[in-house]
Coordinates of C-alpha atoms and ligand atoms in Angstrom, one line a residue:
X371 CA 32.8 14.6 -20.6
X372 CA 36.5 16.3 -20.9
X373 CA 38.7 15.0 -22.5
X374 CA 41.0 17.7 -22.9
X375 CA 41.0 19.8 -19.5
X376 CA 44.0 22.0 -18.3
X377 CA 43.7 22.9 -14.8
X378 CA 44.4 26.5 -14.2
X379 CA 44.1 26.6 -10.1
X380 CA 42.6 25.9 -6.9
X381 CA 40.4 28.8 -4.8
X382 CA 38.4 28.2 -1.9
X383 CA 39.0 24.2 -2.2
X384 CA 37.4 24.0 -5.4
X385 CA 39.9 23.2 -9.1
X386 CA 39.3 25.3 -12.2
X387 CA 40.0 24.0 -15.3
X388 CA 39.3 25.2 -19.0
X389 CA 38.3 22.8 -21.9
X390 CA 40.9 23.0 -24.8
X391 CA 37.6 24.6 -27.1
X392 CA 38.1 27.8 -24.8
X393 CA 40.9 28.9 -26.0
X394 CA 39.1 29.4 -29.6
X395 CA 36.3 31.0 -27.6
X396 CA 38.7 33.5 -26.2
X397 CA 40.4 34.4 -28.8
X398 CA 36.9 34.9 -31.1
X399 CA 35.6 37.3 -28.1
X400 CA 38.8 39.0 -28.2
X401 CA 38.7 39.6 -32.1
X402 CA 35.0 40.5 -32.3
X403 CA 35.6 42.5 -29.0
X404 CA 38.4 44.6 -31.1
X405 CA 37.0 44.5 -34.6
X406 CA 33.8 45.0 -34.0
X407 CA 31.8 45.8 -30.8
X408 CA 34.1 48.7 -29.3
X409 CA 35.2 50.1 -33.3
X410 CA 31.1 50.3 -33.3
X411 CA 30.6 52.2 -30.1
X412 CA 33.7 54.2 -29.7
X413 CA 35.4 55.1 -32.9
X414 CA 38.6 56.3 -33.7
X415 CA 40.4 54.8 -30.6
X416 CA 43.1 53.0 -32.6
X417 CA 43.8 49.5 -33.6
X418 CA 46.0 48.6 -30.9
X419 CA 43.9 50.6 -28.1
X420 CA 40.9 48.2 -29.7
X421 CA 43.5 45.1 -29.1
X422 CA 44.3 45.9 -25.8
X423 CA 40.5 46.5 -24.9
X424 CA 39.6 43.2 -26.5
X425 CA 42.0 42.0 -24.4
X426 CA 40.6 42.8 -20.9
X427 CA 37.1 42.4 -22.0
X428 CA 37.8 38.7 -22.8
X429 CA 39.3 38.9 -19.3
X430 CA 37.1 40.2 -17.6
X431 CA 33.9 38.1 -19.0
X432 CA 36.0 34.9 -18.4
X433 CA 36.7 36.1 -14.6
X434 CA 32.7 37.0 -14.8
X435 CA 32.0 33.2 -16.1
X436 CA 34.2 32.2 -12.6
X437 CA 32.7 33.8 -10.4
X438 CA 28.7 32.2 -11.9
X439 CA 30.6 29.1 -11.7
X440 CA 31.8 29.5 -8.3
X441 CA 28.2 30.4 -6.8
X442 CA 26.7 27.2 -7.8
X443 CA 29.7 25.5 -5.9
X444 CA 29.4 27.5 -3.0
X445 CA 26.0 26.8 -2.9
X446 CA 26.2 23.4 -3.5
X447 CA 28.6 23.6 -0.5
X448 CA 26.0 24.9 1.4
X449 CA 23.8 22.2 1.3
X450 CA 26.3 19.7 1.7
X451 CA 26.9 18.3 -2.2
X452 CA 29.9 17.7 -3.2
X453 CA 31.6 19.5 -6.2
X454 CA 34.3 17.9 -8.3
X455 CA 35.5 21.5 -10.1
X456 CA 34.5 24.1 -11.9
X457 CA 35.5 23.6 -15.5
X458 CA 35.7 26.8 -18.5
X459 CA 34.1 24.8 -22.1
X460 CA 32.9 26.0 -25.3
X461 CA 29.5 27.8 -24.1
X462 CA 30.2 28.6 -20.5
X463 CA 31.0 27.2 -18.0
X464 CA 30.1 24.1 -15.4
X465 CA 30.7 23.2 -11.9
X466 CA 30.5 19.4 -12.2
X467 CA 28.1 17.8 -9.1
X468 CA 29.7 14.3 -7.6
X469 CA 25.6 13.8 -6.9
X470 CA 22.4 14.9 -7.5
X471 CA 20.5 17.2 -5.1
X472 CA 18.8 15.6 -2.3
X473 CA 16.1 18.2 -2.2
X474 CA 14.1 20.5 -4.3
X475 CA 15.1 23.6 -2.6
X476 CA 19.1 22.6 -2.6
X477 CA 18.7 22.2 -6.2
X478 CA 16.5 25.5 -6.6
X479 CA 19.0 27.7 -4.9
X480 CA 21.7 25.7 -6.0
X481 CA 20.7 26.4 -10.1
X482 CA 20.0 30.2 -9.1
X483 CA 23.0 31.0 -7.9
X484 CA 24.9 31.5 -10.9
X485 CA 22.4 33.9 -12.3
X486 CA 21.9 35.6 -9.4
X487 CA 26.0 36.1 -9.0
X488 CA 25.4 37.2 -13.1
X489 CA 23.0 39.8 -12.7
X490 CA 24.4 41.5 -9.4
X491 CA 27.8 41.3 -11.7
X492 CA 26.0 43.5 -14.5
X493 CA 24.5 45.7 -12.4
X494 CA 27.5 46.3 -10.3
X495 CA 29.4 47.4 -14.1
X496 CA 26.4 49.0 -14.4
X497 CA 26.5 51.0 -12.0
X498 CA 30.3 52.2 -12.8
X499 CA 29.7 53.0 -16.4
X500 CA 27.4 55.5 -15.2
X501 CA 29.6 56.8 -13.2
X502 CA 32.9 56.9 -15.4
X503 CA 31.5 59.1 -17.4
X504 CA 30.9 61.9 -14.7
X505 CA 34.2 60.8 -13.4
X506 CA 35.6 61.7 -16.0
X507 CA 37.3 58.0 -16.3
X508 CA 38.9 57.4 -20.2
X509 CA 37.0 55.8 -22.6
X510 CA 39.0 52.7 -22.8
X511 CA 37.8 52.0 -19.3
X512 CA 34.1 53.1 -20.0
X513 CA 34.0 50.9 -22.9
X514 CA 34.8 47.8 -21.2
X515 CA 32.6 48.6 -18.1
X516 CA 30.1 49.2 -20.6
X517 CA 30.6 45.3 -22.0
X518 CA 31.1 43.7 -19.0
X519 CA 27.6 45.2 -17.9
X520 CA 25.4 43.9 -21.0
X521 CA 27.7 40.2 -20.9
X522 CA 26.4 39.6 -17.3
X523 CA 22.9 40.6 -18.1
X524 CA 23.1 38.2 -21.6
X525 CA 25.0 35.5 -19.3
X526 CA 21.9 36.1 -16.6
X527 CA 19.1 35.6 -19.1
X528 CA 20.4 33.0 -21.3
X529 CA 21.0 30.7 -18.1
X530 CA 17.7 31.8 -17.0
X531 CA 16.0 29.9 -20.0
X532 CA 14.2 27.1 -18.9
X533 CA 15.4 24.6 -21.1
X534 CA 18.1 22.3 -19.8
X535 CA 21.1 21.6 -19.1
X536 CA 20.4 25.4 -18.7
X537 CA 20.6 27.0 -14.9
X538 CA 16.4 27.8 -15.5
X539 CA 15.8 24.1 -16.6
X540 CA 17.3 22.9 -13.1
X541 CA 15.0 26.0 -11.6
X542 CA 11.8 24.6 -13.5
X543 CA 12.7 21.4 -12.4
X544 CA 13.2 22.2 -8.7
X545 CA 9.5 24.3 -9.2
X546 CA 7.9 21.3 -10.3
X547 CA 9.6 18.8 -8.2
X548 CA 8.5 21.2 -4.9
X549 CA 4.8 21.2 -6.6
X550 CA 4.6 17.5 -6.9
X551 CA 7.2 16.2 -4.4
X552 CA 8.1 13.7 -7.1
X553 CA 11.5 14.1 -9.1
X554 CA 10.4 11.7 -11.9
X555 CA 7.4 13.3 -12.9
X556 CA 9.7 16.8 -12.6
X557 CA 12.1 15.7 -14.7
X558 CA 10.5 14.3 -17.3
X559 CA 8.1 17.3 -17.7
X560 CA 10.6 19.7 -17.3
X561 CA 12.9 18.1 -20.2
X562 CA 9.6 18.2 -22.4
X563 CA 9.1 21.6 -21.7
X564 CA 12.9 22.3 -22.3
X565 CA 12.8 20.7 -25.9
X566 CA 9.8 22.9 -26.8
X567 CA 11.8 25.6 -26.2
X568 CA 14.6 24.4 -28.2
X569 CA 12.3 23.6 -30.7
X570 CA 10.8 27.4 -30.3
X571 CA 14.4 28.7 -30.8
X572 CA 14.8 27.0 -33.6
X573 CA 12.1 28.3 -35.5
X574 CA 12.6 32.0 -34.5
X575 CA 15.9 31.4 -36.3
X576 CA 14.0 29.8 -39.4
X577 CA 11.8 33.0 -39.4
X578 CA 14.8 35.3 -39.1
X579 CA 16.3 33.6 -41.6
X580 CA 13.0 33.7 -44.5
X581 CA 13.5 37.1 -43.5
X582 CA 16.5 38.2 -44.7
X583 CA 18.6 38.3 -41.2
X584 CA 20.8 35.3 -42.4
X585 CA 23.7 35.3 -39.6
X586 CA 21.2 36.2 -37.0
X587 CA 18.8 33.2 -38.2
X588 CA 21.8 30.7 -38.3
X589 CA 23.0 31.8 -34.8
X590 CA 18.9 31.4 -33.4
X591 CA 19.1 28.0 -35.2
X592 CA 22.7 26.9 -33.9
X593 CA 21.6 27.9 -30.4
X594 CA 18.4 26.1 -30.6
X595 CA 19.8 22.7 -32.2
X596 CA 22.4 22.8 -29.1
X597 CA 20.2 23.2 -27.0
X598 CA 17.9 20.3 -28.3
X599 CA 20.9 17.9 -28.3
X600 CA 21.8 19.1 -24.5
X601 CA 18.4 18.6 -23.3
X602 CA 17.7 15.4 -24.6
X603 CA 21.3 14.1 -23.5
X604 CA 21.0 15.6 -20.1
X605 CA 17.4 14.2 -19.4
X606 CA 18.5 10.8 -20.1
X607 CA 21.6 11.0 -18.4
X608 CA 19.1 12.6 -15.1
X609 CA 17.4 9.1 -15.7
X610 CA 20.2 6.6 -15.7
X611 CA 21.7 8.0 -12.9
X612 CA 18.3 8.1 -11.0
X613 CA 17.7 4.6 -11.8
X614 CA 21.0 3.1 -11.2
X615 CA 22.0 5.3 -7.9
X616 CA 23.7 2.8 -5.8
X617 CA 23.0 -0.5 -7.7
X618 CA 26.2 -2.7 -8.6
X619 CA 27.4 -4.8 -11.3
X620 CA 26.4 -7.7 -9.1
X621 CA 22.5 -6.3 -9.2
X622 CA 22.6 -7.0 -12.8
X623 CA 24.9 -9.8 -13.8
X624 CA 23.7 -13.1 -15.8
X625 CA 26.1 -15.7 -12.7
X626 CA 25.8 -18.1 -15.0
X627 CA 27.2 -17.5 -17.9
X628 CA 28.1 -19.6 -21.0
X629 CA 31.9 -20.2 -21.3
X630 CA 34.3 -21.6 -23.3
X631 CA 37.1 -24.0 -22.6
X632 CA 40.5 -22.8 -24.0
X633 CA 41.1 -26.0 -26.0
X634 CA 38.3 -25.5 -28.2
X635 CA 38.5 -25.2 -32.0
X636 CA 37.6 -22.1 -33.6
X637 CA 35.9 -24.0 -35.5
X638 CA 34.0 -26.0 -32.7
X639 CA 33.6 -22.7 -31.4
X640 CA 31.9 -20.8 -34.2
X641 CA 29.7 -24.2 -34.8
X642 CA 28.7 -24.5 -31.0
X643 CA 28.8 -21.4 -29.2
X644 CA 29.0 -18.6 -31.9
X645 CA 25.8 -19.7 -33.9
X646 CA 23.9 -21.3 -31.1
X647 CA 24.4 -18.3 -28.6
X648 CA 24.6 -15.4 -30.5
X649 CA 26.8 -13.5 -28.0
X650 CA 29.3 -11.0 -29.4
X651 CA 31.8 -12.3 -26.8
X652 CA 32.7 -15.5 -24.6
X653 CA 34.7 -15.4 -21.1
X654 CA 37.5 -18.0 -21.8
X655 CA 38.3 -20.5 -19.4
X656 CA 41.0 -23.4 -18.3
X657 CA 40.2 -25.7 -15.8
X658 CA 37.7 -23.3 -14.3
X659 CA 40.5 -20.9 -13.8
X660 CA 39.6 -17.4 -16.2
X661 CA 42.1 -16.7 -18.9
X662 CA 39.7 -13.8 -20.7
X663 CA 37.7 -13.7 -23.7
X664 CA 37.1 -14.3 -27.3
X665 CA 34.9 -11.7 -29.2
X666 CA 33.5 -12.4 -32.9
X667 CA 36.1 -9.7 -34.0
X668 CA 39.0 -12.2 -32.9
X669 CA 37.8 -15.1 -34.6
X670 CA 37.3 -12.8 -37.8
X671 CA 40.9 -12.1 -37.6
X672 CA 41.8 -15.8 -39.0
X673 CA 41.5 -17.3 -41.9
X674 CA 39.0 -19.8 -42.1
X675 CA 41.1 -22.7 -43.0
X676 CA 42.9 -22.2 -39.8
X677 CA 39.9 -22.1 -37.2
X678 CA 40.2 -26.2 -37.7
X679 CA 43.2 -26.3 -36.1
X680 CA 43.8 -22.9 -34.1
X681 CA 42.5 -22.9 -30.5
X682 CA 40.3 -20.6 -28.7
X683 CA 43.2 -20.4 -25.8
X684 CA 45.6 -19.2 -27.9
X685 CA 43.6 -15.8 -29.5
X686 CA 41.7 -15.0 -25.9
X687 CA 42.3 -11.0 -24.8
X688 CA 43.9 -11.6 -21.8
X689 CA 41.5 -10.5 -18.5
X690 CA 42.0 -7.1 -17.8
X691 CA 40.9 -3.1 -17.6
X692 CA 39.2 -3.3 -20.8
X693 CA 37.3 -6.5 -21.1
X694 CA 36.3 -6.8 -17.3
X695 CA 34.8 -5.0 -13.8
X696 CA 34.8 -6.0 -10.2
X697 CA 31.1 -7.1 -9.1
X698 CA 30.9 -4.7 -6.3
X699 CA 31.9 -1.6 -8.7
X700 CA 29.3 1.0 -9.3
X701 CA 26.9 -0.1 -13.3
X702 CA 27.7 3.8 -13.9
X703 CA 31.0 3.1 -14.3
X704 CA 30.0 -0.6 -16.3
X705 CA 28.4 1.6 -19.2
X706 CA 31.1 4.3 -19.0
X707 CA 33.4 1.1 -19.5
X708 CA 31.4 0.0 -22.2
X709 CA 31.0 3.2 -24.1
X710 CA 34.8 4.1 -24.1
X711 CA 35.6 0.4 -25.4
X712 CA 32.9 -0.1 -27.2
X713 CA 32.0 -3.8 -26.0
X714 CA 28.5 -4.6 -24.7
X715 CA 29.6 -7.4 -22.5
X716 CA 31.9 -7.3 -19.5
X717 CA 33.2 -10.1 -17.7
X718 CA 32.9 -9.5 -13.8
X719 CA 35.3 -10.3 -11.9
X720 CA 35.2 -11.0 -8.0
X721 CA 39.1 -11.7 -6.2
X722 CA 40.6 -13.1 -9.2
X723 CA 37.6 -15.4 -10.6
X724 CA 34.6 -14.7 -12.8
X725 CA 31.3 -14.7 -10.8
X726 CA 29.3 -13.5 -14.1
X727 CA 28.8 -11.4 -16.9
X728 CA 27.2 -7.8 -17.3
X729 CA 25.4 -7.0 -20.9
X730 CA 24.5 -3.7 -22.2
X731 CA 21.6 -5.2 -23.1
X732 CA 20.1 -6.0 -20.0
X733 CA 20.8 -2.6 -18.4
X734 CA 19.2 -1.4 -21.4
X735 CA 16.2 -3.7 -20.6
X736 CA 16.1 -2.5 -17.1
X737 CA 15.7 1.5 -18.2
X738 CA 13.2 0.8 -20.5
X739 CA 11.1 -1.5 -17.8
X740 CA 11.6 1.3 -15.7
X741 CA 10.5 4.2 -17.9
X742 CA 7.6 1.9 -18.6
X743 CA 6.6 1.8 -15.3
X744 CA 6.8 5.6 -14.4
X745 CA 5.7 6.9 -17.7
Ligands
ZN2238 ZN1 25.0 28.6 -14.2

């Protein structure tokens, strides 16, 4: 999900990390921190007194962001789930789960942590900017209490939106999922109820927008699309893992598969296998021994008045990372596999032989059956 994480360090056993997108987000709540918001509120400070403010704010709301972050994984902790590391992207933050809650109230007090930590942060700047002022604190230091206050309580509410991947979807789902005692049903209705409030975001920003508030509309509408995207992704990603907890490869391999020998033709092999299968690619075998395999791609790569003469031994991808799995390894990390290379078939492997073959396509077939059957 991150491709390009910088880990920052460890607290309390758990890694932080930022997402390269965060450094743009820091820098654009720095600049709108010192060209707009405190030049609005407290004028003639200065340029370099707005900087420096900026500065601090952005600080201080990323420290803020930390510690949300770090109550989740604490109580994660606390019920006994285990959490990879807390990691800084472009809309927040996220500690990433190893596994799913066991129960409805882990995952309740779990998702209400951060909020929680949010709001107690705001009211604790809260309570200072009240006080500053009788304190006769500068106005620098007012100023940035002042933010850090309304951040917290924007951070508090936004997550408190019951639309996932959202900290209130994962409440509503934990409601539901206590009512019912079933997480399917919970799920799915709580990722319906999620898109209807994307959907409702959206068209607040549409109204906004027919309005005349055009860069408050687009924002409503930018929010709202995210969110759609997020809550869709997330509820089908809740699904797959659901349905393939603890299944292997070997729960969903074809161990028979169709192979070729190496000393085939390309041509014999387009003729016989290519157009009678239909398969996009072929383990490749000698003597029963497992060389690799040959994918429509390869044979494309020839020219035609070759494939007489050229033989499928000589053009197989050697077995390896990309092209196989172990039978015993998880089908998570199958499709994971077959998303970053972009095959749908894997060979599977078991101590140095091939026992089978894994297809997108039937792990596909299994969710639907699945969401068939629930539905
Ligand atoms: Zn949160």
């Amino acid at each position: 999900m991150f491709k390009n994480k910088i880990t920052l360090f460890k607290l309390l056993g758990f890694s932080v990390s930022i997402d390269a997108s965060w450094v743009i987000i820091l820098f654009l709540v720095v600049w709108s921190l010192a060209r707009g918001v405190f030049p609005d509120y407290y004028p003639d400070l200065g340029d370099s007194l707005y900087w420096l403010m900026g500065l601090l704010g952005a600080v201080g709301f990323f420290i803020c962001i930390i510690i949300h972050e770090f109550s989740h994984a604490l109580a994660a902790r606390r019920f006994g789930l285990e959490i990879r590391g807390i990691t800084l992207f472009i809309f927040g933050g996220v500690a990433e789960m190893k596994e799913e809650p066991s129960t409805p109230k882990a995952e309740f007090f779990m998702a209400v942590a951060g909020p929680m930590a949010s709001l107690l942060l705001s009211l604790f700047f809260g309570a200072l900017y009240q006080f500053a002022g009788s304190l006769g604190w500068p106005t620098p230091a007012v100023g940035i209490l002042g933010y850090l206050s309304a951040i917290n309580m924007l951070l508090a509410l936004f997550n408190m939106v019951p639309a996932f991947p959202t900290d209130g979807g994962r409440i509503l789902r934990s409601a539901l999922w206590w009512i019912k005692g079933d997480i399917n049903w919970a799920t799915r209705l709580a990722s319906r109820i999620s898109l209807l409030f994307a959907m409702a975001i959206v068209f607040i920003g549409f109204f906004n927008l027919v309005g005349g508030n055009l860069i408050g509309g687009l924002w409503w509408i930018l929010i709202g699309a995210f969110l759609f995207n997020a809550a869709n992704a997330s509820y089908q990603q809740l699904l797959m893992e659901r349905s393939f907890r603890g299944k292997t490869v070997r729960d969903f391999m074809n161990p028979d598969p169709v192979t070729v020998a190496s000393h085939t033709t390309l041509q014999a092999f387009v003729d016989h296998y290519l157009y009678h299968y239909h398969y996009k690619m072929f383990p490749v075998v000698e003597e029963s021994r497992i060389l690799g395999s040959i994918t429509i791609s390869d044979v494309k790569a020839v020219p035609r008045d070759e494939w007489p003469h050229r033989l499928v031994g000589t053009l197989a991808q050697p077995l390896g990372q990309d092209n196989s799995i172990s039978a015993g390894a998880p089908v998570k990390e199958a499709i994971s596999k077959m998303s970053e290379s972009g095959l749908s078939r894997l060979l599977v492997i078991e101590q140095g032989a091939l026992t089978g073959i894994v297809t997108l396509k039937d792990l596909l077939d299994f969710l639907a059956l699945k969401m068939e059957f629930e539905a």
